[in-house]
Every structure is written in C-alpha cells, then in structure tokens.
Short mmCIF file of C-alpha atoms in Angstrom, two decimals:
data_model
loop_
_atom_site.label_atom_id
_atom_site.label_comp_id
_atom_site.label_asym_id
_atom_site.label_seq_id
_atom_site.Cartn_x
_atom_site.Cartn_y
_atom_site.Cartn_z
CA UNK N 254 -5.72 -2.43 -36.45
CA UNK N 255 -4.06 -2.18 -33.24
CA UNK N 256 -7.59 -1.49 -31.44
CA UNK N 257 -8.92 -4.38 -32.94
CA UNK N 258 -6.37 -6.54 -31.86
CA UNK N 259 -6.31 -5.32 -28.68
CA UNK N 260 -10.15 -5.82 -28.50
CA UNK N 261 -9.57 -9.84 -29.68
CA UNK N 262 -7.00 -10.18 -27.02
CA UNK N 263 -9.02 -9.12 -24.30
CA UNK N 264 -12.24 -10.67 -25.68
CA UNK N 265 -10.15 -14.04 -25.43
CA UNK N 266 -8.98 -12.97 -22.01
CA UNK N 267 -12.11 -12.54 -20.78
CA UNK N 268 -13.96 -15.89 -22.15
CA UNK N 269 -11.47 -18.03 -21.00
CA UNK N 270 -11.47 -16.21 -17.38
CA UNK N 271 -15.53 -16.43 -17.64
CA UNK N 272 -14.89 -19.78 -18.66
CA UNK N 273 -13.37 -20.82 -15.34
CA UNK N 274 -15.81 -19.00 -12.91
CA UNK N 275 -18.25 -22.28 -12.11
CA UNK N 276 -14.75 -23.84 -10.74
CA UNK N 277 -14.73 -20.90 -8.28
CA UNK N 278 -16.10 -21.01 -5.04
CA UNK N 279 -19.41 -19.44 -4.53
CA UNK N 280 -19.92 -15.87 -2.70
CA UNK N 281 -19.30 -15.92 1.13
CA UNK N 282 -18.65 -19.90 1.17
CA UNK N 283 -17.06 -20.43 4.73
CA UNK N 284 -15.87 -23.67 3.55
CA UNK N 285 -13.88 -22.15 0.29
CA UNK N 286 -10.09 -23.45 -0.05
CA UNK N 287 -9.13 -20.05 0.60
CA UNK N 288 -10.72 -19.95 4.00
CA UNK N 289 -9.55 -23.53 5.07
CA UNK N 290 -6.16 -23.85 4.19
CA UNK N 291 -4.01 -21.63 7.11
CA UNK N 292 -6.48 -18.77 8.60
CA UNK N 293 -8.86 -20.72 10.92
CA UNK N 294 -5.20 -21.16 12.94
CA UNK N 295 -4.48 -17.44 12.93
CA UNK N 296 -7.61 -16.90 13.63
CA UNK N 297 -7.88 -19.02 17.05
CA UNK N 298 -4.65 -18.07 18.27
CA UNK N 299 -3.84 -15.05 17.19
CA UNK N 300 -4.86 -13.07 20.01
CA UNK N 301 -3.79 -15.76 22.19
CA UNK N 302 0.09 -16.02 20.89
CA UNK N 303 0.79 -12.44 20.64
CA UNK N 304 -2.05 -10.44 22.11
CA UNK N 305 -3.19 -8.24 19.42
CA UNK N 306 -6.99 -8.74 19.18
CA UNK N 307 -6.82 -7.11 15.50
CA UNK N 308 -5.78 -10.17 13.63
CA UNK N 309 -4.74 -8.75 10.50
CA UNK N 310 -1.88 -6.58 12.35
CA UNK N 311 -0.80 -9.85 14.04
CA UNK N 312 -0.41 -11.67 10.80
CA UNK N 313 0.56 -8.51 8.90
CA UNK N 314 3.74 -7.38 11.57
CA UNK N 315 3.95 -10.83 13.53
CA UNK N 316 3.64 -14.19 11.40
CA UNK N 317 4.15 -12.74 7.82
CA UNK N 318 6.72 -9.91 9.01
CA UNK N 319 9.52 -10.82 6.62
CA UNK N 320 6.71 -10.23 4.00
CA UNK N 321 6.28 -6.84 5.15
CA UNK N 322 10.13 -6.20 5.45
CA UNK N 323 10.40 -6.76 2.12
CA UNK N 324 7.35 -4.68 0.99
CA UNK N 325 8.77 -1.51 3.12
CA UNK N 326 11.95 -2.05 1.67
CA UNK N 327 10.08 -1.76 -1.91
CA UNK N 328 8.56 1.58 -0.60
CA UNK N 329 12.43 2.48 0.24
CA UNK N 330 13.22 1.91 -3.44
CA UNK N 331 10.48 3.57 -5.05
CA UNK N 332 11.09 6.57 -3.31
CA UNK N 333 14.97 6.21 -4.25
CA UNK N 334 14.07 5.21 -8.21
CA UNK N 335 12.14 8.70 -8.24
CA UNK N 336 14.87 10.81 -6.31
CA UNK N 337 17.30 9.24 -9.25
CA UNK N 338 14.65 10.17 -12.24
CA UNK N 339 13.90 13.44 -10.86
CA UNK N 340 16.06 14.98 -8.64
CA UNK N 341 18.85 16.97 -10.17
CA UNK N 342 21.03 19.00 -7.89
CA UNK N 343 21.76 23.30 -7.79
CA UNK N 344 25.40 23.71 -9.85
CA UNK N 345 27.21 25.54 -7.46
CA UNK P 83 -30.51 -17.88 -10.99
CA UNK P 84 -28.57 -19.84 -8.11
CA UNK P 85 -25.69 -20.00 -10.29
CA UNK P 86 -25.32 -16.09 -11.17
CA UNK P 87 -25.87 -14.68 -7.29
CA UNK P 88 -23.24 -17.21 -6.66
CA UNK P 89 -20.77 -16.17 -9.00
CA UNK P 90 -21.56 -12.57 -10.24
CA UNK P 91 -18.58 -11.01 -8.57
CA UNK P 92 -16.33 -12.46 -9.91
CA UNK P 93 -17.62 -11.28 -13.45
CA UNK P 94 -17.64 -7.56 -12.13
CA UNK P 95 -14.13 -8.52 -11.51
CA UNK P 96 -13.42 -9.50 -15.02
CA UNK P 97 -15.16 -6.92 -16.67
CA UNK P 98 -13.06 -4.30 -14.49
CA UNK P 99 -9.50 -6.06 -15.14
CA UNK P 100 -10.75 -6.22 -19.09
CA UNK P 101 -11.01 -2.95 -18.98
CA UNK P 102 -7.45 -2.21 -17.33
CA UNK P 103 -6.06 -4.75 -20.33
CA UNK P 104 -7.66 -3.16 -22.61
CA UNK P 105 -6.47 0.13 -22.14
CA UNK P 106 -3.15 -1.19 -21.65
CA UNK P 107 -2.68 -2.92 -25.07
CA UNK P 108 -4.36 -0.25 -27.35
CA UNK P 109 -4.31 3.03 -25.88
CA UNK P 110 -1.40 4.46 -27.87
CA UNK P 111 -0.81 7.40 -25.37
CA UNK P 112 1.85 6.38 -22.23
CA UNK P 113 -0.37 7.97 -19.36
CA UNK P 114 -3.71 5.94 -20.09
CA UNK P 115 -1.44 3.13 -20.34
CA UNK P 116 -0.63 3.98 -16.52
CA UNK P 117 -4.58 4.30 -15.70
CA UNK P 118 -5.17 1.21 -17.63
CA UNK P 119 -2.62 -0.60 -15.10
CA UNK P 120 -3.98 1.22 -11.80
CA UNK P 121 -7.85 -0.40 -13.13
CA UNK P 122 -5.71 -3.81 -13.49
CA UNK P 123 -4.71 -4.09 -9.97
CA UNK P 124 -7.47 -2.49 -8.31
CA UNK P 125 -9.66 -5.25 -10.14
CA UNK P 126 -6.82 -7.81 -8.55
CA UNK P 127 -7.29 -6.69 -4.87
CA UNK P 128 -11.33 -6.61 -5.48
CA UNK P 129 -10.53 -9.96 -6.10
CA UNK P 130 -8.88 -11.05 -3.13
CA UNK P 131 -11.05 -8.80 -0.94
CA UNK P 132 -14.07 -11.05 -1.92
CA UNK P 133 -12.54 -14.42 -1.40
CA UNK P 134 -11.79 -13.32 2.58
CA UNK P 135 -15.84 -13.29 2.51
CA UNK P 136 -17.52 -15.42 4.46
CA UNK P 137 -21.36 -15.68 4.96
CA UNK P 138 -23.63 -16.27 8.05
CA UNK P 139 -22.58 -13.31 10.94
CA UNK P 140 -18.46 -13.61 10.17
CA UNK P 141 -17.56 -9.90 11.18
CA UNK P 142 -14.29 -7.87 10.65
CA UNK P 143 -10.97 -9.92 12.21
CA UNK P 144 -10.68 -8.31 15.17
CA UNK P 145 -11.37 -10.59 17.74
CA UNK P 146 -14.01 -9.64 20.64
CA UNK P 147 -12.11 -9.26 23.91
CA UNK P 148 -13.44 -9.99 27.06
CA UNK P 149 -13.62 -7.12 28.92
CA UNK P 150 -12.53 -8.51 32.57
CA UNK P 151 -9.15 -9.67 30.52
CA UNK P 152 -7.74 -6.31 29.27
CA UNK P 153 -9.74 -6.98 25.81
CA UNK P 154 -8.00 -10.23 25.49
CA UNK P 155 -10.21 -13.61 25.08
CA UNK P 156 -9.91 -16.82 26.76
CA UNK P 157 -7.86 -19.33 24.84
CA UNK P 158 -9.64 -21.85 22.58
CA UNK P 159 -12.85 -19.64 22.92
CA UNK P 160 -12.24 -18.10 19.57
CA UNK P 161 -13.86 -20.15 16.36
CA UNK P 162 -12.91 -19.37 12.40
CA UNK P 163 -16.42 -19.32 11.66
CA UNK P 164 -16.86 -15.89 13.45
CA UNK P 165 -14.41 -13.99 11.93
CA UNK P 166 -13.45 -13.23 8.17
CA UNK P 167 -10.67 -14.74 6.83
CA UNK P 168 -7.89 -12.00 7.18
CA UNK P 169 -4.96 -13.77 4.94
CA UNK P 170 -6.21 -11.65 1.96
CA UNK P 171 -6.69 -8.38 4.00
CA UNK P 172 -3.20 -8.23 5.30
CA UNK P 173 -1.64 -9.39 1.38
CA UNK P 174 -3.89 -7.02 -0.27
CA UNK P 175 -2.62 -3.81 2.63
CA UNK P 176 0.80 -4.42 1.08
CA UNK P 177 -0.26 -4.68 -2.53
CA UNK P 178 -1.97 -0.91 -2.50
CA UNK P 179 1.14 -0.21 -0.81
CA UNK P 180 3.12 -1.58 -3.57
CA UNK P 181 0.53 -0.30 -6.00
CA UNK P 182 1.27 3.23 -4.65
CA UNK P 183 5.06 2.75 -5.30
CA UNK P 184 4.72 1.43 -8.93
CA UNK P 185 2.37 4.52 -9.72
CA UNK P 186 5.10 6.37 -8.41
CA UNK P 187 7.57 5.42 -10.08
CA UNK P 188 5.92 5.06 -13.55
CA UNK P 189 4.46 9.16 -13.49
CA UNK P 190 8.25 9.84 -13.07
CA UNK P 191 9.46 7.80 -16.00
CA UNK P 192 6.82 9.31 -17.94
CA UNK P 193 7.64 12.84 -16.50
CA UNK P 194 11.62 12.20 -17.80
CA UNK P 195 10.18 10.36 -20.90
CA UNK P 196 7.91 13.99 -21.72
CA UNK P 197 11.38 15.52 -20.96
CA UNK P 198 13.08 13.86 -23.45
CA UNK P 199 10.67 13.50 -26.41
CA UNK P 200 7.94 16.06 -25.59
CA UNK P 201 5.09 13.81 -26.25
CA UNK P 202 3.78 10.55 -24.53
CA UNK P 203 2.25 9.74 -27.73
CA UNK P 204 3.88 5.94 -28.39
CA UNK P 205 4.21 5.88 -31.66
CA UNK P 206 5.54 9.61 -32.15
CA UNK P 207 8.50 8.44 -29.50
CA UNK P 208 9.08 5.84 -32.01
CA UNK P 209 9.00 8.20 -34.83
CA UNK P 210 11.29 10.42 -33.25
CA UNK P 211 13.77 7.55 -31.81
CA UNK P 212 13.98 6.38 -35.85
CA UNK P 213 15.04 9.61 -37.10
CA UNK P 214 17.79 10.32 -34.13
CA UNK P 215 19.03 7.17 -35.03
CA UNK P 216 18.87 7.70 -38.84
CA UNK P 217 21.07 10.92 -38.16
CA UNK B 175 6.42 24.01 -9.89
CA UNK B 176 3.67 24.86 -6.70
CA UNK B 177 3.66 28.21 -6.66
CA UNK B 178 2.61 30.40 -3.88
CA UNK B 179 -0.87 31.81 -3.94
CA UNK B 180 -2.30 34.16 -1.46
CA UNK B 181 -5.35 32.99 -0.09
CA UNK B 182 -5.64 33.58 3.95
CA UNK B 183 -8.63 30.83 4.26
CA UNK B 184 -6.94 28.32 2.75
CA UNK B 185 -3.39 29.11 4.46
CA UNK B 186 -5.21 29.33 7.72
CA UNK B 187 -7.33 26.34 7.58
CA UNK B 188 -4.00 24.25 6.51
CA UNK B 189 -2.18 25.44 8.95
CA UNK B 190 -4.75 24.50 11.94
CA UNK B 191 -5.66 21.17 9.82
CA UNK B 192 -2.02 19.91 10.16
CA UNK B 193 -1.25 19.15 13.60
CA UNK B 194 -5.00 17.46 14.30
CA UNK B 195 -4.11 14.85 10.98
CA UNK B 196 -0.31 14.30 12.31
CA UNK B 197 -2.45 13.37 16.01
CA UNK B 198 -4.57 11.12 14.31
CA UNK B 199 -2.20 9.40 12.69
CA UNK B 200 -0.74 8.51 15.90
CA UNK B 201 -3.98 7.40 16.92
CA UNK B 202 -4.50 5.56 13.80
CA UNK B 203 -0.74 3.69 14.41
CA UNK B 204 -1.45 2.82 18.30
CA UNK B 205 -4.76 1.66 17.85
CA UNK B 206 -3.86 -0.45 15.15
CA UNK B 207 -3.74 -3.37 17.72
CA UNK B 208 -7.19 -2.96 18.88
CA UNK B 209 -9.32 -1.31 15.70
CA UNK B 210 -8.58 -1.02 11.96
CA UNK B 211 -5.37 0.90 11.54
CA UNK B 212 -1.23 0.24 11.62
CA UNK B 213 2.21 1.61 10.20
CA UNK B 214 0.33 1.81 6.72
CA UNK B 215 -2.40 3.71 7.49
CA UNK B 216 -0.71 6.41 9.60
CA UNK B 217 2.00 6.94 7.19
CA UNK B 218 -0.39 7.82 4.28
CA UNK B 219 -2.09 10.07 7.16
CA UNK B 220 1.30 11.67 7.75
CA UNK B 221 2.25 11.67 4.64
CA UNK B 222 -1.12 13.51 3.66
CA UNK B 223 -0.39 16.32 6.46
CA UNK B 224 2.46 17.02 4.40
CA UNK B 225 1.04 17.29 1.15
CA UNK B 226 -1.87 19.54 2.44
CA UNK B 227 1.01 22.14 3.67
CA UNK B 228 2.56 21.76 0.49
CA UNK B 229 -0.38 22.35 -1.52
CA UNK B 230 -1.21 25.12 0.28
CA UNK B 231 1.85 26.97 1.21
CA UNK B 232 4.38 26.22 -1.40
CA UNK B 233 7.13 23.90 -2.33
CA UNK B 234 10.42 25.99 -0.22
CA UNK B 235 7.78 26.67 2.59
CA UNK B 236 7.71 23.53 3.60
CA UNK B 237 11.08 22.46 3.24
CA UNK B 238 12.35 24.62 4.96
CA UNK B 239 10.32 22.91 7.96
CA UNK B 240 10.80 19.08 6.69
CA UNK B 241 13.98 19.51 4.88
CA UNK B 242 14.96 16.81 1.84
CA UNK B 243 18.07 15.71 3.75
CA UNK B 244 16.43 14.68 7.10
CA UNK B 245 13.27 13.33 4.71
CA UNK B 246 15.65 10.49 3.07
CA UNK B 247 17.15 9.85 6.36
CA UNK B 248 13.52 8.91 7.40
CA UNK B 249 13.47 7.19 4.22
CA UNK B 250 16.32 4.77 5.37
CA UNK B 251 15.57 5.02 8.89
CA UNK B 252 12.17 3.44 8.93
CA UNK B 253 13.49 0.21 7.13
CA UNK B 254 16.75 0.31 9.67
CA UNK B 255 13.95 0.46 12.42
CA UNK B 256 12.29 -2.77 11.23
CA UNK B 257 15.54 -4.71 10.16
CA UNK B 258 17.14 -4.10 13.45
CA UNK B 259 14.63 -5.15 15.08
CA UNK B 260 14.70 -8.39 13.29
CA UNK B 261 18.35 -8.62 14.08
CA UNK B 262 18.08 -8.06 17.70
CA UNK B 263 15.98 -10.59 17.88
CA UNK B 264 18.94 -12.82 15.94
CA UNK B 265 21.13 -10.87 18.84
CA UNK B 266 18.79 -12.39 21.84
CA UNK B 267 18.73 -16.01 20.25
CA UNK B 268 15.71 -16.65 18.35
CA UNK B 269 15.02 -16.62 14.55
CA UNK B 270 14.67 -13.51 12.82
CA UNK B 271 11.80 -11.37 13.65
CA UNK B 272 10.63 -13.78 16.06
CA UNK B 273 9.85 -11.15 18.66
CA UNK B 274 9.25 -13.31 21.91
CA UNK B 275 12.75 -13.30 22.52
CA UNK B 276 12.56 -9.59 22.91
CA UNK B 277 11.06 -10.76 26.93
CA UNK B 278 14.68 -11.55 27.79
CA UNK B 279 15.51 -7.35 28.04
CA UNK B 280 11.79 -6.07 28.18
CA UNK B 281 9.69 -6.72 31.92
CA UNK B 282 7.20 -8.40 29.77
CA UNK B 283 6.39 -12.09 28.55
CA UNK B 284 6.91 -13.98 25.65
CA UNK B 285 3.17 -12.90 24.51
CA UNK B 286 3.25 -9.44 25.37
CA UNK B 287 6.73 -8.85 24.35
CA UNK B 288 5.34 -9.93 20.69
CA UNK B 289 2.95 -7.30 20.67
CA UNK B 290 5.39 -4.59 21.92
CA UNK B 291 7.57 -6.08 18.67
CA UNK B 292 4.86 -5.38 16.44
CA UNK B 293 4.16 -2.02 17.45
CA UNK B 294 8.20 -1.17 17.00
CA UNK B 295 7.77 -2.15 13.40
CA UNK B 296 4.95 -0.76 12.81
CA UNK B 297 6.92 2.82 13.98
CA UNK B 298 9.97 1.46 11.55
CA UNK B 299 7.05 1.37 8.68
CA UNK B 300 4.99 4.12 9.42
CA UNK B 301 8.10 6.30 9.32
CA UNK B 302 9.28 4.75 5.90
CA UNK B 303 5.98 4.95 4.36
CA UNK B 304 5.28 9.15 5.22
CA UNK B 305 8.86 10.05 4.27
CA UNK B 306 8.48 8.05 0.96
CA UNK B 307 5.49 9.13 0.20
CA UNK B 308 6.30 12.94 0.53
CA UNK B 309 9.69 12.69 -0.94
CA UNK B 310 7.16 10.77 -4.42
CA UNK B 311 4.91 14.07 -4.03
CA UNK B 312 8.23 16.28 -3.74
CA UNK B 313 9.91 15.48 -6.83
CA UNK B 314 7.03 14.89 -8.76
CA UNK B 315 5.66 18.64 -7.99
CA UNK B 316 8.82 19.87 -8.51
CA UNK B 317 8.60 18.37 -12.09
CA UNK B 318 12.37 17.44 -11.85
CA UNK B 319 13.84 20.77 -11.34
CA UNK B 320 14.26 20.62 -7.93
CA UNK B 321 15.95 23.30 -5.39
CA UNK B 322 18.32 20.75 -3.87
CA UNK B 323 17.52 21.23 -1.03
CA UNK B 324 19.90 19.84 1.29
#
C-alpha cells in the first residue's frame, strides 16, 4: 500500500515536472534567463575588479562571500551536531 | 526530434530526482531513505550544472590572461559569450559542501537511532516506541 | 572501531602518500585563483590525507598526531579566520567583506588587495572544511564510543 502510494506520488511528481519542460530553455542557449540576468557583469569584470582570472573563486570568495560565510559556518555546525550525537567522554 | 535534443536533459534530471523521491517515501528502512536523499540533490546540482551551459566555443570561467600583463586581460576585452556562466558553478560548490554536512549529520542520527532501537527498520521503531509507551 | 591491522605495504605506502596529498592541497588552494581549485577543494584533499592515515594506521595512531582538541580548535578557527576578516574590513571603513579596504595596511591596491582577501578566506575555509571533515570521519568510525581524546 505504502509502495503504491509512493509510486502515485512520484508518478504525479514527475508528469507535472515533464509537464513544464517545453517552458525551459533549450540545451546550451546563450541567451537563457539564467545566463542574462547578473553573470555577463561578473564575467567582464571580474578579473578586472579583483584580479582573479578564475571567475568562479571571484564570485565564490569576493561578490557572494557572505554566502560562503554562512555555508562554512554550516560546515562548523555539522561537525559540532555530530561531536554532540557521538562523542561521549572517558568517566574518569 | 528538435524538441527532444533540446530538452532531454532535463528529463534525465527528472528521472534521477524520481528516483531519489521515490526511495524516500517508500523505502521503509532509515538508511535507503538517506541514499534516496543523496540521489535527490545530486539530481538538483545536475540541474544547475546544465543551465551554466552555453553553446558555440563558451569554455570553463577562467578568463584567458594576457601573458605580457601577469595573466591579467585588458579591461572591456572580456565578452559573456566566451565564457560559461559561472553563477551556478560557485552555488552548486557550496551545495555539495552542504550536501556533505547533511550526510553527515544524518549517518550519525541514524548511528544513535541503531543505538537506541537496534533496527533502522521504520516501522519496527514505531512498534517498539508503542510498546515503551504502553508500559 | 578501526582496528589495527598489520600490513607493511599498505602502512608504508600511506605513510609516503600523506605528505605528497597535504602538498597538493596547497597547490590545489593557491592555484585556485588561476585554475580550478579553492578553500573547498583543498580541504576535502586535506581532509582525505587524514582519513587515508586513519584507515590505514588506526584510530589512536593518528590522534595522537592530530589530536581532537587542536582538531575543533581548527574547527572554530577557520570560520574566526573568515569572519575577522570581514570585520577588519568593518575596522578599515568599508562594508563587510568588502576587501579593497584591506589596501589601506597592505602595499597593494584596491584590486590586488581584493585578491589577497580572497585568498585569506579561502585559508579561513580550507582550514574549517579539513578539520570538519575529519572530526565527521572521527566520530563516525569510532561508532560513538570514542577515547576522548583531549
């Protein structure tokens, strides 16, 4: 019962995501939303502003760094969460 | 024909995250409900990857330095057209990270949850949760 | 639990492996502003160093090297790295994490003194990343009855 359900959800799932694919933008389409909207300006002056020629460390460390901040503080926490699961300490 | 080479990625895409759904809703044991999540956002950052494509000669963004100028490039010289787009690169490198972190965490709530119950069989945990809480 | 085995190959190869993965990792983290690489990459290379000595030697071996203790405190440290940088740059006058103002104490301009600020916090998360990673593989190999350690 529960494994046909399952299947009917994620039949459903699926034809409603298959559903929207023709409202997608084709396969390498240079002129996709995604590739208009803020890139082309990291792209021409990223290397300029902050002379890293690899542009994805520029926007990764540079123009998104509170992003990343916040992403190595989740790391942080992870790695606390497990030491509070896991780690029990020697009774002296 | 135009219409599936245009579009057929994103239906490997689909068929992948199905999968990861699928395993998450009715596998009844805890650790293939992990895997099932792992497929999810690995079909998620396939995803992304593709939409950073961009066809005729865009390479990896790393921009092409002139040599005479330390690898650096003149301003204004540099065009979007040559280079992929790398929003979706940098989002996705901190969503594996992140992805790596959740993993974490969840094999040690299942390793404290095999602790507790002995079995990461769901509905035996619920089993044995009914009967401690009959007693 | 890992437990010890005794298998000289395997101990041997590890042990000459190690410090030729921890160089490439540097690699890996300084080129990351010219070629594919940064603080991510490293740290899972770092991180994987680690892991191979564990898997090979066992769990107290390496410890004893990398102890628990100063592992969180790289835990902590990397993300102090990478906030206080953002709040010197509050310090100098600019927003936070807006690295040009880092020029005003560095012999460097605006532009260059950006990328030196990226490279600092890509140290901060290289540093967060291996230590977190290790101490995830620590307590999960240790299945929860850990030594202690510290």
């Amino acid at each position: 019962m529960r494994k046909f359900l399952g299947f009917l959800v994620t039949m459903a799932t699926a034809a409603l995501l298959i559903y929207s694919t023709p409202e997608m933008p084709n396969w390498g389409d240079p002129n996709s939303p995604a590739s208009t909207h803020v890139s082309p300006r990291y792209i021409e002056k990223a290397d300029t502003e902050t002379h890293t020629p690899n542009i994805v460390t520029a926007v990764l460390a540079d123009y998104r760094s509170y992003d990343t901040m916040g992403e190595a503080m989740v790391v942080f926490v992870a790695a606390i969460g497990c030491i509070m699961l896991l780690r029990r300490r020697q009774h002296k | 024909m135009d219409f599936i080479i245009a579009k057929y990625n994103y239906w490997i895409y689909i068929i992948l995250m199905m999968i990861g759904l699928y395993g998450m809703i009715a596998k009844n044991n805890l650790a293939k409900k992990v895997v099932g999540m792992t497929l999810f956002q690995t079909a998620i950052i396939l995803f992304f990857i593709s939409t950073s494509v961009k066809s005729g000669g865009a390479t990896v963004p790393i921009v092409m330095g002139d040599p005479h100028l330390h690898g650096h490039v003149i301003p204004g010289t540099v065009h979007a057209i040559q280079y992929l787009n790398p929003l979706p690169h940098v989002l996705m490198l901190t969503a594996i990270v992140v992805m790596v972190a959740t993993f974490g965490i969840a094999v040690a709530l299942l390793m404290r949850i095999y602790k507790r119950y002995g079995t990461l069989e769901g509905d035996e945990i619920v089993e044995i949760r009914k009967q401690e809480a009959a007693l | 639990m890992i437990k010890k085995h005794d298998d000289l190959i395997v101990e041997t190869l590890a042990r000459l492996l190690t410090p030729f993965i921890q160089a490439f990792a540097l690699y890996v983290l300084f080129l990351g502003h010219y070629s594919p690489g940064g603080g991510f990459q490293g740290g899972v290379l770092v991180a994987a160093s680690f892991i191979l000595l564990i898997i090979a030697f066992d769990l107290e071996k390496t410890t004893e090297r990398f102890s628990e203790k100063f592992n969180v405190i790289c835990n902590g440290g990397g993300v102090f790295i990478y906030a206080g940088i953002g709040v010197l740059c509050i310090l100098l006058g600019g927003n936070l994490l807006d690295y040009s103002v880092l020029s005003k104490i560095l012999p460097v301009g605006p532009e260059e003194a950006r990328a030196l600020g990226i490279l600092g916090v890509e140290i901060g998360v290289e540093i967060t990343v291996a230590a977190c990673l290790v101490s995830i593989f620590i307590d999960l190999a240790s299945k929860g009855e850990n030594l202690g350690g510290s």
